[in-house]
Amino acid sequence: MYVSRKARRAVAGITRTRTCPPLLNDGGAVREVLDRISDKWSLLTLGALRSGPLRFGELEKAIGGISQRMLTLTLKHLVEDGLVSRTAYPEVPPRVEYEVTALGKTLVPLVIALAEWAIEHRDEINANRGCSPSE
Amino acid sequence: MYVSRKARRAVAGITRTRTCPPLLNDGGAVREVLDRISDKWSLLTLGALRSGPLRFGELEKAIGGISQRMLTLTLKHLVEDGLVSRTAYPEVPPRVEYEVTALGKTLVPLVIALAEWAIEHRDEINANRGCSPSE
DNA sequence: CAGTATCCAGTACGATACTG
DNA sequence: CAGTATCGTACTGGATACTG
């Protein structure tokens, strides 16, 4: 994905054409939301939080391979969108917990379904691509 | 999303950490597949094909706002992954039809679910972001 | 611990022009 | 009609260093 969320907010609603059944071409709703969650880490982050709140560092490990920078940004966006809540406890050392909100919880099952699909069909896809399975 | 599919193929398997429940942190399967379908147009394209084969031009209109270049690329990738089939009819003028494969069909319901979720929760998300609903 | 700041490489994407 | 070729750019995301 590549159009910034800010830019997207600003222009929300361009490039409409409306020629096909409405579900995926409704003038941007789907695209808008899809864009928002289809960056490299959002779904993965949401998935990592599916079974309970996690702290920043825990998330970092749970997701695996994410940079601090991207975790910060992704969380910020998820919080902005209301999919994840952030709770900072005024302690030393600081403790911050992230948790899926009620809204986020409605998305989590889809994320899980997607993840399951991915695992289930991974080898098939790789085979199609001429990759050795599960390499 | 942003790491090229080719690059991804080459490195498939780095950045593993393995600390959390296995569903979303299985060393890359989910990430690998997620990356593949979470570019700007793949899911949208797949969704546009959900109710039957479409020609290149029809897809272009159905998706709305996609450039020829991106449609070409997206289709190429989907075909590579085995999610979509391409059939060229040797006629003049040329006619090419794209259709969801059996594998692709297993993903379509998830795409639709995601789309429905997006539509259903769009306003809520926009509200959270401080946007006027459905603007 | 939980971030922020800065730098920079790579690339996804759009626009435009051209072709069988 | 169904693409390909080329170019420019805004953006993503990693690395590294630093802070309350």
Short mmCIF file of C-alpha atoms (C1' of nucleotides) in Angstrom, two decimals:
data_model
loop_
_atom_site.label_atom_id
_atom_site.label_comp_id
_atom_site.label_asym_id
_atom_site.label_seq_id
_atom_site.Cartn_x
_atom_site.Cartn_y
_atom_site.Cartn_z
CA MET A 1 0.00 0.00 0.00
CA TYR A 2 1.21 3.44 -0.55
CA VAL A 3 -1.18 6.34 -0.30
CA SER A 4 -0.69 7.91 3.09
CA ARG A 5 -3.52 7.82 5.52
CA LYS A 6 -3.44 11.57 5.80
CA ALA A 7 -3.54 12.09 2.07
CA ARG A 8 -6.30 9.53 1.93
CA ARG A 9 -8.30 11.31 4.52
CA ALA A 10 -7.98 14.48 2.54
CA VAL A 11 -9.05 13.11 -0.78
CA ALA A 12 -11.43 10.43 0.46
CA GLY A 13 -13.80 9.99 -2.37
CA ILE A 14 -11.97 10.45 -5.62
CA THR A 15 -11.65 7.92 -8.42
CA ARG A 16 -15.20 6.72 -8.35
CA THR A 17 -16.66 5.01 -11.34
CA ARG A 18 -19.59 2.93 -10.30
CA THR A 19 -20.15 0.36 -12.99
CA CYS A 20 -20.35 -2.95 -11.18
CA PRO A 21 -22.25 -4.64 -8.39
CA PRO A 22 -21.95 -2.42 -5.38
CA LEU A 23 -20.10 -4.49 -2.86
CA LEU A 24 -16.58 -3.65 -3.82
CA ASN A 25 -17.16 -0.57 -5.82
CA ASP A 26 -19.12 1.66 -3.55
CA GLY A 27 -17.13 4.74 -4.16
CA GLY A 28 -14.42 4.01 -1.73
CA ALA A 29 -15.70 2.59 1.53
CA VAL A 30 -14.13 -0.78 1.03
CA ARG A 31 -11.02 0.59 -0.53
CA GLU A 32 -10.68 3.13 2.21
CA VAL A 33 -10.88 0.59 4.97
CA LEU A 34 -8.92 -2.00 3.10
CA ASP A 35 -6.10 0.42 2.52
CA ARG A 36 -6.08 1.20 6.16
CA ILE A 37 -5.54 -2.36 7.28
CA SER A 38 -3.55 -3.72 4.41
CA ASP A 39 -0.22 -2.32 5.30
CA LYS A 40 2.54 -4.65 6.26
CA TRP A 41 1.80 -4.92 9.95
CA SER A 42 -1.73 -3.92 10.91
CA LEU A 43 -3.38 -7.29 10.53
CA LEU A 44 -0.43 -9.03 12.06
CA THR A 45 -0.55 -6.70 15.04
CA LEU A 46 -4.26 -7.14 15.44
CA GLY A 47 -3.78 -10.87 15.26
CA ALA A 48 -1.10 -10.79 17.89
CA LEU A 49 -3.48 -9.05 20.24
CA ARG A 50 -6.31 -11.47 19.65
CA SER A 51 -5.98 -13.35 22.91
CA GLY A 52 -5.48 -10.50 25.29
CA PRO A 53 -3.67 -7.27 26.00
CA LEU A 54 0.06 -7.05 25.40
CA ARG A 55 2.73 -4.56 26.24
CA PHE A 56 4.86 -2.87 23.66
CA GLY A 57 7.80 -5.17 24.11
CA GLU A 58 5.63 -8.24 24.17
CA LEU A 59 4.04 -7.21 20.94
CA GLU A 60 7.43 -6.69 19.43
CA LYS A 61 8.37 -10.25 20.23
CA ALA A 62 4.97 -11.66 19.43
CA ILE A 63 4.94 -10.22 15.96
CA GLY A 64 8.54 -10.94 15.28
CA GLY A 65 10.60 -9.01 12.81
CA ILE A 66 8.83 -5.70 13.22
CA SER A 67 10.97 -2.67 13.89
CA GLN A 68 10.26 -0.40 16.82
CA ARG A 69 9.44 2.34 14.44
CA MET A 70 6.86 0.34 12.55
CA LEU A 71 5.32 -1.05 15.69
CA THR A 72 4.93 2.47 17.04
CA LEU A 73 3.39 3.70 13.82
CA THR A 74 1.12 0.73 13.34
CA LEU A 75 -0.15 0.93 16.89
CA LYS A 76 -0.72 4.64 16.53
CA HIS A 77 -2.84 4.06 13.46
CA LEU A 78 -4.78 1.22 15.00
CA VAL A 79 -5.48 3.36 18.04
CA GLU A 80 -6.53 6.24 15.81
CA ASP A 81 -8.90 3.98 13.97
CA GLY A 82 -10.33 2.75 17.22
CA LEU A 83 -9.35 -0.85 16.66
CA VAL A 84 -6.91 -0.96 19.52
CA SER A 85 -6.81 0.85 22.84
CA ARG A 86 -3.73 2.07 24.59
CA THR A 87 -3.45 2.18 28.36
CA ALA A 88 -0.43 3.74 30.01
CA TYR A 89 0.16 2.96 33.65
CA PRO A 90 1.95 5.75 35.49
CA GLU A 91 4.71 3.66 36.90
CA VAL A 92 8.45 3.47 36.74
CA PRO A 93 9.50 1.87 34.56
CA PRO A 94 6.60 2.78 32.33
CA ARG A 95 4.12 0.13 31.36
CA VAL A 96 1.77 0.44 28.44
CA GLU A 97 -0.78 -2.08 27.39
CA TYR A 98 -2.46 -2.44 24.07
CA GLU A 99 -5.74 -4.19 23.72
CA VAL A 100 -8.23 -4.84 20.98
CA THR A 101 -11.31 -2.66 21.34
CA ALA A 102 -14.89 -3.77 20.83
CA LEU A 103 -14.65 -2.57 17.26
CA GLY A 104 -11.36 -4.36 16.79
CA LYS A 105 -12.89 -7.52 18.13
CA THR A 106 -15.32 -7.58 15.25
CA LEU A 107 -12.41 -7.64 12.86
CA VAL A 108 -10.29 -10.19 14.65
CA PRO A 109 -12.26 -13.22 13.44
CA LEU A 110 -11.67 -12.14 9.89
CA VAL A 111 -7.99 -11.76 10.54
CA ILE A 112 -7.89 -15.22 11.99
CA ALA A 113 -9.82 -16.61 9.07
CA LEU A 114 -7.36 -14.96 6.73
CA ALA A 115 -4.45 -16.35 8.68
CA GLU A 116 -5.93 -19.81 8.59
CA TRP A 117 -6.52 -19.52 4.90
CA ALA A 118 -2.94 -18.43 4.44
CA ILE A 119 -1.57 -21.38 6.33
CA GLU A 120 -3.89 -23.79 4.63
CA HIS A 121 -3.11 -22.66 1.12
CA ARG A 122 0.42 -21.54 1.47
CA ASP A 123 1.97 -24.58 -0.10
CA GLU A 124 -0.47 -24.57 -2.94
CA ILE A 125 0.35 -20.96 -3.71
CA ASN A 126 4.03 -21.54 -3.48
CA ALA A 127 3.68 -24.52 -5.77
CA ASN A 128 1.89 -22.35 -8.28
CA ARG A 129 4.69 -19.89 -8.09
CA GLY A 130 7.23 -22.59 -8.65
CA CYS A 131 8.60 -22.38 -5.15
CA SER A 132 9.46 -25.39 -3.12
CA PRO A 133 6.65 -25.87 -0.62
CA SER A 134 7.13 -24.29 2.80
CA GLU A 135 10.65 -23.31 2.00
CA MET B 1 2.64 -3.38 1.28
CA TYR B 2 5.98 -2.94 -0.29
CA VAL B 3 8.54 -5.70 -0.38
CA SER B 4 8.59 -7.02 -3.90
CA ARG B 5 7.30 -10.49 -4.49
CA LYS B 6 10.57 -11.46 -6.09
CA ALA B 7 12.66 -10.15 -3.24
CA ARG B 8 10.27 -11.88 -0.90
CA ARG B 9 10.65 -15.16 -2.70
CA ALA B 10 14.38 -14.84 -2.39
CA VAL B 11 14.53 -14.15 1.29
CA ALA B 12 11.47 -16.08 2.36
CA GLY B 13 12.23 -17.08 5.86
CA ILE B 14 14.12 -14.33 7.54
CA THR B 15 13.06 -12.40 10.60
CA ARG B 16 11.66 -15.28 12.53
CA THR B 17 11.33 -15.11 16.25
CA ARG B 18 8.73 -17.54 17.45
CA THR B 19 7.57 -16.44 20.85
CA CYS B 20 3.79 -16.41 20.71
CA PRO B 21 0.88 -18.70 19.91
CA PRO B 22 1.54 -20.11 16.51
CA LEU B 23 -1.28 -18.81 14.40
CA LEU B 24 0.20 -15.55 13.31
CA ASN B 25 3.79 -16.15 14.07
CA ASP B 26 4.62 -19.30 12.25
CA GLY B 27 7.82 -18.11 10.76
CA GLY B 28 6.31 -16.42 7.79
CA ALA B 29 3.49 -18.38 6.23
CA VAL B 30 0.83 -15.92 7.16
CA ARG B 31 2.99 -12.94 6.54
CA GLU B 32 4.07 -14.31 3.23
CA VAL B 33 0.55 -14.85 1.99
CA LEU B 34 -0.76 -11.71 3.59
CA ASP B 35 1.86 -9.63 1.91
CA ARG B 36 0.93 -11.15 -1.34
CA ILE B 37 -2.70 -10.16 -1.19
CA SER B 38 -2.50 -6.98 0.79
CA ASP B 39 -1.31 -4.69 -1.92
CA LYS B 40 -3.56 -1.96 -3.09
CA TRP B 41 -5.48 -3.90 -5.72
CA SER B 42 -5.33 -7.66 -5.28
CA LEU B 43 -8.30 -8.08 -3.00
CA LEU B 44 -10.27 -5.53 -4.95
CA THR B 45 -9.54 -7.37 -8.16
CA LEU B 46 -10.44 -10.69 -6.67
CA GLY B 47 -13.63 -9.18 -5.38
CA ALA B 48 -14.51 -7.78 -8.75
CA LEU B 49 -14.23 -11.25 -10.23
CA ARG B 50 -16.37 -12.86 -7.59
CA SER B 51 -19.47 -13.28 -9.70
CA GLY B 52 -17.95 -14.48 -12.93
CA PRO B 53 -15.22 -13.98 -15.51
CA LEU B 54 -14.44 -10.52 -16.75
CA ARG B 55 -12.36 -9.13 -19.56
CA PHE B 56 -9.49 -6.76 -19.02
CA GLY B 57 -11.50 -3.69 -19.86
CA GLU B 58 -14.45 -4.80 -17.83
CA LEU B 59 -12.22 -5.30 -14.85
CA GLU B 60 -10.78 -1.87 -15.32
CA LYS B 61 -14.25 -0.36 -15.10
CA ALA B 62 -15.44 -2.71 -12.41
CA ILE B 63 -12.60 -1.87 -10.09
CA GLY B 64 -12.63 1.78 -10.89
CA GLY B 65 -9.63 3.99 -10.52
CA ILE B 66 -7.02 1.38 -11.26
CA SER B 67 -4.42 2.20 -13.87
CA GLN B 68 -3.76 -0.14 -16.77
CA ARG B 69 -0.33 -0.73 -15.43
CA MET B 70 -1.51 -1.77 -12.01
CA LEU B 71 -4.28 -3.92 -13.39
CA THR B 72 -1.79 -5.72 -15.58
CA LEU B 73 0.61 -6.24 -12.71
CA THR B 74 -2.04 -7.27 -10.24
CA LEU B 75 -3.54 -9.77 -12.63
CA LYS B 76 -0.13 -11.15 -13.44
CA HIS B 77 0.54 -11.75 -9.78
CA LEU B 78 -2.86 -13.27 -9.13
CA VAL B 79 -2.37 -15.58 -12.08
CA GLU B 80 1.11 -16.48 -10.85
CA ASP B 81 -0.29 -17.30 -7.46
CA GLY B 82 -2.96 -19.43 -9.03
CA LEU B 83 -5.81 -17.37 -7.68
CA VAL B 84 -7.00 -16.23 -11.07
CA SER B 85 -6.86 -17.85 -14.50
CA ARG B 86 -6.30 -16.08 -17.75
CA THR B 87 -7.85 -17.24 -20.98
CA ALA B 88 -6.95 -15.58 -24.25
CA TYR B 89 -9.23 -16.17 -27.21
CA PRO B 90 -7.39 -16.01 -30.52
CA GLU B 91 -9.67 -13.51 -32.17
CA VAL B 92 -9.43 -10.07 -33.61
CA PRO B 93 -9.81 -7.89 -31.71
CA PRO B 94 -8.23 -9.90 -28.93
CA ARG B 95 -10.37 -11.04 -26.07
CA VAL B 96 -8.99 -12.15 -22.75
CA GLU B 97 -11.00 -13.35 -19.84
CA TYR B 98 -9.97 -13.53 -16.22
CA GLU B 99 -11.66 -15.85 -13.83
CA VAL B 100 -11.22 -16.88 -10.24
CA THR B 101 -9.71 -20.35 -9.96
CA ALA B 102 -10.77 -23.05 -7.54
CA LEU B 103 -8.09 -21.86 -5.16
CA GLY B 104 -9.18 -18.29 -5.60
CA LYS B 105 -12.74 -19.26 -4.85
CA THR B 106 -11.69 -20.35 -1.40
CA LEU B 107 -10.44 -16.86 -0.73
CA VAL B 108 -13.34 -14.95 -2.20
CA PRO B 109 -15.66 -15.45 0.77
CA LEU B 110 -13.06 -13.91 3.01
CA VAL B 111 -12.70 -10.98 0.69
CA ILE B 112 -16.42 -10.49 0.73
CA ALA B 113 -16.51 -10.76 4.49
CA LEU B 114 -13.79 -8.16 4.70
CA ALA B 115 -15.65 -5.91 2.32
CA GLU B 116 -18.82 -6.26 4.32
CA TRP B 117 -16.95 -5.51 7.48
CA ALA B 118 -15.47 -2.45 5.86
CA ILE B 119 -18.84 -1.14 4.79
CA GLU B 120 -20.42 -1.91 8.10
CA HIS B 121 -17.76 -0.25 10.20
CA ARG B 122 -16.63 2.49 7.93
CA ASP B 123 -18.50 5.25 9.65
CA GLU B 124 -17.42 4.10 13.04
CA ILE B 125 -13.79 4.14 11.99
CA ASN B 126 -14.10 7.50 10.37
CA ALA B 127 -15.76 8.82 13.48
CA ASN B 128 -12.86 7.55 15.53
CA ARG B 129 -10.51 9.32 13.20
CA GLY B 130 -12.45 12.51 13.55
CA CYS B 131 -13.73 12.40 10.02
CA SER B 132 -17.27 13.21 9.10
CA PRO B 133 -19.02 9.90 8.46
CA SER B 134 -19.13 8.67 4.88
CA GLU B 135 -17.63 11.88 3.63
"C1'" DC C 1 10.47 0.00 29.21
"C1'" DA C 2 8.45 2.46 25.67
"C1'" DG C 3 9.08 4.99 22.74
"C1'" DT C 4 11.06 9.33 19.29
"C1'" DA C 5 14.32 11.28 15.75
"C1'" DT C 6 16.83 10.99 11.72
"C1'" DC C 7 18.46 9.02 7.67
"C1'" DC C 8 17.96 6.49 3.47
"C1'" DA C 9 17.01 2.45 0.31
"C1'" DG C 10 13.76 0.42 -2.20
"C1'" DT C 11 9.55 0.35 -4.49
"C1'" DA C 12 4.60 0.63 -5.42
"C1'" DC C 13 2.04 3.31 -7.99
"C1'" DG C 14 0.27 6.80 -11.35
"C1'" DA C 15 0.79 9.20 -15.84
"C1'" DT C 16 1.85 8.99 -20.31
"C1'" DA C 17 3.09 7.16 -24.60
"C1'" DC C 18 3.32 3.36 -27.53
"C1'" DT C 19 2.19 -1.63 -29.78
"C1'" DG C 20 0.20 -6.25 -31.87
"C1'" DC D 1 -8.88 -4.55 -27.07
"C1'" DA D 2 -5.31 -5.74 -24.18
"C1'" DG D 3 -1.68 -4.84 -23.00
"C1'" DT D 4 3.99 -3.08 -22.63
"C1'" DA D 5 7.70 0.56 -21.84
"C1'" DT D 6 9.49 4.32 -19.51
"C1'" DC D 7 9.72 7.84 -16.13
"C1'" DG D 8 9.13 10.31 -11.84
"C1'" DT D 9 7.71 10.47 -7.12
"C1'" DA D 10 5.54 9.83 -2.69
"C1'" DC D 11 5.63 6.73 0.24
"C1'" DT D 12 6.91 2.51 3.20
"C1'" DG D 13 9.65 0.54 6.23
"C1'" DG D 14 14.45 -0.86 8.17
"C1'" DA D 15 18.63 0.68 10.82
"C1'" DT D 16 20.56 3.26 14.14
"C1'" DA D 17 20.93 6.40 17.77
"C1'" DC D 18 18.86 8.77 21.37
"C1'" DT D 19 15.33 10.05 25.50
"C1'" DG D 20 11.89 10.35 29.67
#
